C-alpha positions in Angstrom: -3.1 74.2 -3.1 -5.1 73.3 0.0 -3.5 72.1 3.2 -5.0 68.7 2.7 -3.0 68.3 -0.5 0.2 69.3 1.0 2.6 67.2 2.9 3.1 68.0 6.6 6.5 69.3 7.6 8.5 67.1 9.9 8.8 69.1 13.1 12.3 67.8 13.4 13.2 69.5 10.1 13.4 66.2 8.2 11.8 65.1 5.0 8.1 65.8 4.7 5.8 62.9 5.4 2.4 61.9 4.0 -0.8 62.8 6.0 -1.9 60.1 8.4 -5.1 59.4 6.4 -3.1 58.9 3.2 -0.6 56.6 4.9 -3.4 54.4 6.3 -5.0 54.3 2.9 -1.8 53.1 1.3 -1.2 50.5 3.9 -4.7 49.2 3.6 -4.3 49.1 -0.2 -1.1 47.1 0.2 -2.8 44.6 2.5 -5.7 44.2 0.1 -3.5 43.8 -3.0 -1.1 41.3 -1.4 -2.0 37.7 -1.5 -2.6 36.1 1.9 0.2 33.9 3.1 -0.4 30.2 2.9 0.6 27.7 5.4 0.9 23.9 5.1 -1.7 22.3 7.5 -0.1 21.0 10.6 0.2 17.2 10.7 -1.3 15.3 13.5 0.7 13.2 16.0 -0.6 10.1 14.3 0.5 11.3 10.9 4.0 12.2 12.2 4.2 8.8 13.9 3.2 7.0 10.7 5.8 9.0 8.7 8.5 8.0 11.1 7.5 4.3 10.9 7.6 4.4 7.1 11.1 6.0 7.1 12.4 3.3 9.4 10.9 0.5 7.3 12.3 2.0 4.1 15.7 2.4 5.7 15.6 -1.3 6.8 14.7 -2.3 3.3 17.7 -0.6 1.9 20.1 -2.0 4.5 18.8 -5.6 4.1 19.2 -5.3 0.4 22.7 -4.0 0.7 24.0 -6.1 3.7 21.7 -9.1 3.9 19.6 -10.2 6.8 22.5 -10.9 9.1 24.1 -7.5 8.4 21.0 -5.5 9.6 21.8 -3.3 12.6 19.0 -1.3 14.2 21.4 1.5 15.0 22.2 1.9 11.3 18.5 1.8 10.5 17.8 4.7 12.8 20.8 6.6 11.5 19.7 6.1 7.8 16.1 7.1 8.6 17.3 10.2 10.4 15.7 9.4 13.7 17.0 8.6 17.2 17.5 5.1 18.5 14.8 5.8 21.0 12.3 6.7 18.2 13.1 3.4 16.6 12.5 1.5 19.8 9.3 3.4 20.4 7.9 2.0 17.1 9.6 -1.4 17.0 10.6 -3.1 20.2 13.0 -5.5 18.5 14.6 -6.3 15.2 12.1 -9.0 14.7 9.2 -6.5 15.0 11.0 -4.3 12.5 11.5 -7.1 10.0 7.8 -8.2 10.3 6.8 -4.7 9.5 9.2 -4.7 6.5 7.6 -8.0 5.2 4.1 -6.6 5.5 5.2 -3.3 3.9 6.9 -4.8 0.8 3.9 -7.1 0.2 1.4 -4.4 0.6 3.2 -1.9 -1.7 3.8 -4.5 -4.4 0.2 -5.7 -4.3 -1.3 -2.2 -4.6 1.0 -1.4 -7.6 0.4 -4.7 -9.4 -3.4 -4.5 -8.9 -3.3 -0.9 -10.2 -1.5 -2.1 -13.4 -3.8 -5.0 -13.9 -6.8 -2.8 -13.6 -5.4 -0.3 -16.0 -4.6 -3.0 -18.6 -8.1 -4.4 -18.3 -9.7 -1.0 -18.9 -7.3 0.5 -21.4 -7.3 -2.4 -23.9 -3.5 -2.7 -23.7 -1.9 -6.1 -24.2 -2.1 -7.8 -20.8 0.9 -10.1 -21.6 3.2 -7.1 -21.8 1.8 -5.8 -18.5 2.3 -9.1 -16.8 5.9 -9.3 -18.0 6.7 -5.7 -16.9 5.0 -6.1 -13.6 6.9 -9.4 -12.9 10.2 -7.9 -13.9 9.7 -4.9 -11.5 8.9 -7.2 -8.6 11.3 -10.2 -9.2 14.2 -8.0 -10.2 13.6 -5.5 -7.4 14.6 -5.2 -3.8 11.4 -6.6 -2.4 11.7 -10.0 -3.8 15.3 -10.4 -2.8 14.5 -9.4 0.8 11.8 -12.0 1.0 14.2 -14.5 -0.6 16.8 -13.7 2.0 14.4 -14.3 4.8 13.0 -17.5 3.3 16.5 -18.9 2.8 17.6 -18.0 6.3 18.4 -21.2 8.3 18.7 -19.6 11.8 16.3 -20.8 14.5 15.8 -17.2 15.5 14.2 -16.4 12.1 11.8 -19.4 12.1 8.8 -17.2 13.1 10.0 -14.6 10.6 10.1 -17.1 7.8 6.5 -18.1 8.6 5.4 -14.5 8.6 7.1 -14.0 5.2 5.5 -17.1 3.8 2.0 -16.1 4.9 2.2 -12.5 3.7 3.9 -13.4 0.4 1.5 -16.1 -0.4 -1.5 -13.9 0.2 0.0 -11.0 -1.7 1.2 -12.9 -4.8 -2.0 -14.9 -5.1 -3.9 -11.7 -5.1 -1.6 -10.3 -7.8 -2.1 -13.4 -9.9 -5.9 -13.1 -9.5 -5.9 -9.5 -10.8 -3.8 -10.4 -13.8 -5.9 -13.5 -14.6 -9.0 -11.3 -14.6 -7.3 -8.9 -17.0 -6.3 -11.8 -19.4 -9.8 -13.2 -19.4 -11.3 -9.8 -20.0 -9.1 -9.5 -23.1 -10.7 -12.6 -24.6 -8.3 -15.4 -23.5 -10.1 -18.5 -22.2 -9.7 -18.9 -18.5 -7.7 -22.1 -18.4 -5.4 -20.9 -21.2 -5.0 -17.6 -19.3 -4.2 -19.4 -16.1 -1.5 -21.5 -17.8 0.0 -18.5 -19.6 0.1 -16.4 -16.4 1.7 -19.2 -14.3 4.3 -20.0 -16.9 5.2 -16.3 -17.6 5.7 -15.6 -13.9 7.9 -18.7 -13.6 10.0 -17.6 -16.5 10.7 -14.1 -15.1 11.1 -15.4 -11.5 13.5 -18.1 -12.6 15.6 -15.7 -14.6 15.8 -13.2 -11.8 17.5 -15.9 -9.7 19.7 -16.9 -12.6 20.9 -13.4 -13.1 22.6 -13.7 -9.7 25.2 -16.0 -11.3 25.0 -14.8 -14.9 24.0 -11.1 -15.4 23.2 -11.1 -19.1 20.3 -8.7 -19.6 20.6 -8.9 -23.4 20.0 -12.6 -23.3 17.1 -12.2 -21.0 15.4 -9.7 -23.2 15.9 -11.9 -26.2 14.4 -14.9 -24.4 11.5 -12.8 -23.3 10.8 -11.9 -27.0 10.8 -15.6 -27.8 8.4 -16.2 -24.9 6.0 -13.5 -26.2 5.9 -15.2 -29.6 5.3 -18.6 -28.0 2.4 -17.2 -25.9 0.7 -15.4 -28.8 0.9 -18.5 -30.9 -0.5 -20.6 -28.1 -3.4 -18.2 -27.7 -4.1 -18.4 -31.5 -3.9 -22.2 -31.4 -6.2 -22.4 -28.4 -8.8 -20.2 -30.1 -8.7 -22.3 -33.3 -9.2 -25.5 -31.3 -12.0 -23.9 -29.4 -13.8 -23.0 -32.6 -13.4 -26.5 -33.9 -14.8 -28.1 -30.8 -17.8 -25.8 -30.9 -18.3 -26.6 -34.7 
């Protein structure tokens, strides 16, 4: 056997080691066969700032829902969000500024989700009535509506500007939601005026029961009444279509 094929003897009398060339070859092979480590891209300062703002807003949403408007404490918001009080004051100089951001956030999120559902219903051929009811339930039985309701019902002089902000944002958001669902109803073949009436009444039914459930939490009754309402709506659409054909004839 040649010297190149033999291991070199450790001069200290220890275990034999591989030749240097073979060692380098094995190390190079390991590097080539191993997958390169992957690292998450570093977020920019603007992205980190936006994340912190969102955490503070979502913490405020939870606390207002749990404790009411009067029970909101900025120190608790910072604690729940996992940031310092200084970080909160950096983004929101006052509780008013924080609540304005909350109002804008809840309306923006609900509008985006409702518009997505309406667009999906319009393009999938699904029954838009079911979509409207589900979308209305999620909003009017969720945290966002009750936060806006708490602000709207506040009688403090300090919240007068806040109520105006809530009214303006909510009005814009909900009218945009209604426009998206009206378009979906009309696209399904329902005459525009009939569609407008059905949409307005359906939203009123769900919204009204979401308030009633504060004093009588009977979900089974609500689901039964919703089934009755679906039957009424479908019959109304059929009657309207028959009347339209008669008028054209």
